[in-house]
Amino acid sequence: MASQIHESDIGTKLVITVKDNGSVVDISSASSLTIFIKKPNGTILTRTGTLETDGTDGKMYYIVVAGDLDAAGVYKIQGRVVLTSGTFSTSTANFKVHCNL
């Protein structure tokens, strides 16, 4: 398994942990899990998230498909969950996609 993410990688699992004030949020009852990926050119991808386990750990993921990581550079990622108490977005995080030879 690669330790870095590279341009045109397919099958990379991107995991987000939903937290509120540093505490993990139980997302097991979420009616919607969404992951947004902002490419270096500004394009924003909207992808459906999947629970990593049963949701009590606050983790959701998305597995990258062809075309998602089509350029090297810094990407941003953010999650959004819809719970009975409201719709909540996570903080954004950056990840680097390295170029190939």
GROMACS .gro file of N, CA, C and O in nm, residues 17-58:
model
  168
   17THR      N    1  -1.348   1.190   1.027
   17THR     CA    2  -1.408   1.169   1.159
   17THR      C    3  -1.484   1.295   1.196
   17THR      O    4  -1.428   1.404   1.199
   18VAL      N    5  -1.613   1.280   1.222
   18VAL     CA    6  -1.699   1.393   1.256
   18VAL      C    7  -1.685   1.419   1.407
   18VAL      O    8  -1.707   1.330   1.489
   19LYS      N    9  -1.646   1.544   1.439
   19LYS     CA   10  -1.627   1.583   1.578
   19LYS      C   11  -1.699   1.714   1.606
   19LYS      O   12  -1.718   1.795   1.516
   20ASP      N   13  -1.735   1.732   1.732
   20ASP     CA   14  -1.794   1.857   1.779
   20ASP      C   15  -1.716   1.898   1.904
   20ASP      O   16  -1.716   1.825   2.003
   21ASN      N   17  -1.646   2.011   1.896
   21ASN     CA   18  -1.561   2.057   2.006
   21ASN      C   19  -1.464   1.950   2.052
   21ASN      O   20  -1.442   1.930   2.172
   22GLY      N   21  -1.407   1.877   1.957
   22GLY     CA   22  -1.307   1.776   1.987
   22GLY      C   23  -1.362   1.639   2.025
   22GLY      O   24  -1.286   1.543   2.036
   23SER      N   25  -1.491   1.628   2.043
   23SER     CA   26  -1.553   1.500   2.078
   23SER      C   27  -1.616   1.436   1.955
   23SER      O   28  -1.680   1.504   1.875
   24VAL      N   29  -1.599   1.305   1.944
   24VAL     CA   30  -1.656   1.231   1.832
   24VAL      C   31  -1.808   1.237   1.838
   24VAL      O   32  -1.868   1.225   1.944
   25VAL      N   33  -1.871   1.255   1.720
   25VAL     CA   34  -2.016   1.259   1.709
   25VAL      C   35  -2.067   1.125   1.658
   25VAL      O   36  -2.014   1.071   1.561
   26ASP      N   37  -2.167   1.071   1.723
   26ASP     CA   38  -2.231   0.947   1.679
   26ASP      C   39  -2.313   0.980   1.554
   26ASP      O   40  -2.411   1.055   1.561
   27ILE      N   41  -2.273   0.924   1.441
   27ILE     CA   42  -2.342   0.950   1.314
   27ILE      C   43  -2.420   0.827   1.266
   27ILE      O   44  -2.461   0.820   1.151
   28SER      N   45  -2.441   0.732   1.357
   28SER     CA   46  -2.509   0.608   1.319
   28SER      C   47  -2.651   0.630   1.269
   28SER      O   48  -2.701   0.551   1.188
   29SER      N   49  -2.716   0.736   1.312
   29SER     CA   50  -2.854   0.762   1.270
   29SER      C   51  -2.863   0.866   1.157
   29SER      O   52  -2.972   0.911   1.123
   30ALA      N   53  -2.750   0.902   1.099
   30ALA     CA   54  -2.750   1.003   0.993
   30ALA      C   55  -2.834   0.957   0.874
   30ALA      O   56  -2.824   0.842   0.831
   31SER      N   57  -2.914   1.049   0.822
   31SER     CA   58  -2.993   1.017   0.703
   31SER      C   59  -2.917   1.048   0.575
   31SER      O   60  -2.957   1.006   0.467
   32SER      N   61  -2.806   1.121   0.589
   32SER     CA   62  -2.724   1.156   0.473
   32SER      C   63  -2.580   1.178   0.517
   32SER      O   64  -2.555   1.243   0.619
   33LEU      N   65  -2.487   1.122   0.442
   33LEU     CA   66  -2.344   1.141   0.462
   33LEU      C   67  -2.286   1.190   0.329
   33LEU      O   68  -2.298   1.122   0.227
   34THR      N   69  -2.225   1.306   0.331
   34THR     CA   70  -2.170   1.362   0.209
   34THR      C   71  -2.025   1.402   0.232
   34THR      O   72  -1.991   1.455   0.339
   35ILE      N   73  -1.941   1.377   0.133
   35ILE     CA   74  -1.801   1.419   0.138
   35ILE      C   75  -1.775   1.509   0.018
   35ILE      O   76  -1.805   1.473  -0.096
   36PHE      N   77  -1.722   1.627   0.047
   36PHE     CA   78  -1.685   1.723  -0.057
   36PHE      C   79  -1.534   1.723  -0.073
   36PHE      O   80  -1.461   1.726   0.027
   37ILE      N   81  -1.489   1.718  -0.197
   37ILE     CA   82  -1.347   1.722  -0.229
   37ILE      C   83  -1.324   1.840  -0.323
   37ILE      O   84  -1.385   1.845  -0.431
   38LYS      N   85  -1.241   1.933  -0.281
   38LYS     CA   86  -1.210   2.048  -0.365
   38LYS      C   87  -1.074   2.026  -0.429
   38LYS      O   88  -0.973   2.011  -0.362
   39LYS      N   89  -1.074   2.024  -0.563
   39LYS     CA   90  -0.952   2.002  -0.640
   39LYS      C   91  -0.867   2.129  -0.643
   39LYS      O   92  -0.919   2.239  -0.618
   40PRO      N   93  -0.740   2.117  -0.680
   40PRO     CA   94  -0.653   2.235  -0.688
   40PRO      C   95  -0.705   2.343  -0.784
   40PRO      O   96  -0.680   2.461  -0.763
   41ASN      N   97  -0.783   2.304  -0.886
   41ASN     CA   98  -0.835   2.402  -0.981
   41ASN      C   99  -0.965   2.468  -0.933
   41ASN      O  100  -1.025   2.548  -1.003
   42GLY      N  101  -1.011   2.429  -0.813
   42GLY     CA  102  -1.131   2.489  -0.756
   42GLY      C  103  -1.259   2.408  -0.776
   42GLY      O  104  -1.361   2.438  -0.714
   43THR      N  105  -1.255   2.307  -0.861
   43THR     CA  106  -1.371   2.221  -0.882
   43THR      C  107  -1.403   2.146  -0.753
   43THR      O  108  -1.314   2.093  -0.688
   44ILE      N  109  -1.532   2.141  -0.718
   44ILE     CA  110  -1.573   2.069  -0.598
   44ILE      C  111  -1.652   1.945  -0.638
   44ILE      O  112  -1.750   1.953  -0.711
   45LEU      N  113  -1.604   1.830  -0.592
   45LEU     CA  114  -1.673   1.704  -0.613
   45LEU      C  115  -1.763   1.677  -0.494
   45LEU      O  116  -1.724   1.701  -0.379
   46THR      N  117  -1.882   1.627  -0.519
   46THR     CA  118  -1.976   1.588  -0.413
   46THR      C  119  -1.992   1.437  -0.420
   46THR      O  120  -2.038   1.385  -0.522
   47ARG      N  121  -1.955   1.369  -0.312
   47ARG     CA  122  -1.957   1.224  -0.311
   47ARG      C  123  -2.036   1.173  -0.190
   47ARG      O  124  -2.037   1.237  -0.084
   48THR      N  125  -2.098   1.059  -0.204
   48THR     CA  126  -2.171   0.998  -0.093
   48THR      C  127  -2.075   0.927  -0.001
   48THR      O  128  -1.991   0.848  -0.046
   49GLY      N  129  -2.087   0.956   0.128
   49GLY     CA  130  -2.004   0.890   0.228
   49GLY      C  131  -2.068   0.760   0.274
   49GLY      O  132  -2.189   0.740   0.261
   50THR      N  133  -1.984   0.673   0.330
   50THR     CA  134  -2.027   0.544   0.384
   50THR      C  135  -1.975   0.533   0.526
   50THR      O  136  -1.862   0.574   0.554
   51LEU      N  137  -2.055   0.477   0.616
   51LEU     CA  138  -2.008   0.457   0.753
   51LEU      C  139  -1.888   0.365   0.755
   51LEU      O  140  -1.890   0.259   0.691
   52GLU      N  141  -1.785   0.402   0.829
   52GLU     CA  142  -1.665   0.320   0.842
   52GLU      C  143  -1.695   0.195   0.925
   52GLU      O  144  -1.649   0.086   0.893
   53THR      N  145  -1.770   0.211   1.033
   53THR     CA  146  -1.812   0.098   1.117
   53THR      C  147  -1.963   0.110   1.137
   53THR      O  148  -2.037   0.115   1.040
   54ASP      N  149  -2.006   0.120   1.262
   54ASP     CA  150  -2.148   0.136   1.288
   54ASP      C  151  -2.189   0.282   1.305
   54ASP      O  152  -2.304   0.313   1.332
   55GLY      N  153  -2.093   0.374   1.293
   55GLY     CA  154  -2.121   0.517   1.302
   55GLY      C  155  -2.100   0.577   1.439
   55GLY      O  156  -2.090   0.699   1.452
   56THR      N  157  -2.091   0.495   1.542
   56THR     CA  158  -2.070   0.549   1.677
   56THR      C  159  -1.931   0.609   1.693
   56THR      O  160  -1.909   0.688   1.784
   57ASP      N  161  -1.839   0.573   1.604
   57ASP     CA  162  -1.703   0.629   1.608
   57ASP      C  163  -1.692   0.759   1.529
   57ASP      O  164  -1.585   0.819   1.522
   58GLY      N  165  -1.802   0.804   1.466
   58GLY     CA  166  -1.803   0.929   1.392
   58GLY      C  167  -1.732   0.923   1.257
   58GLY      O  168  -1.715   1.026   1.192
   0.00000   0.00000   0.00000
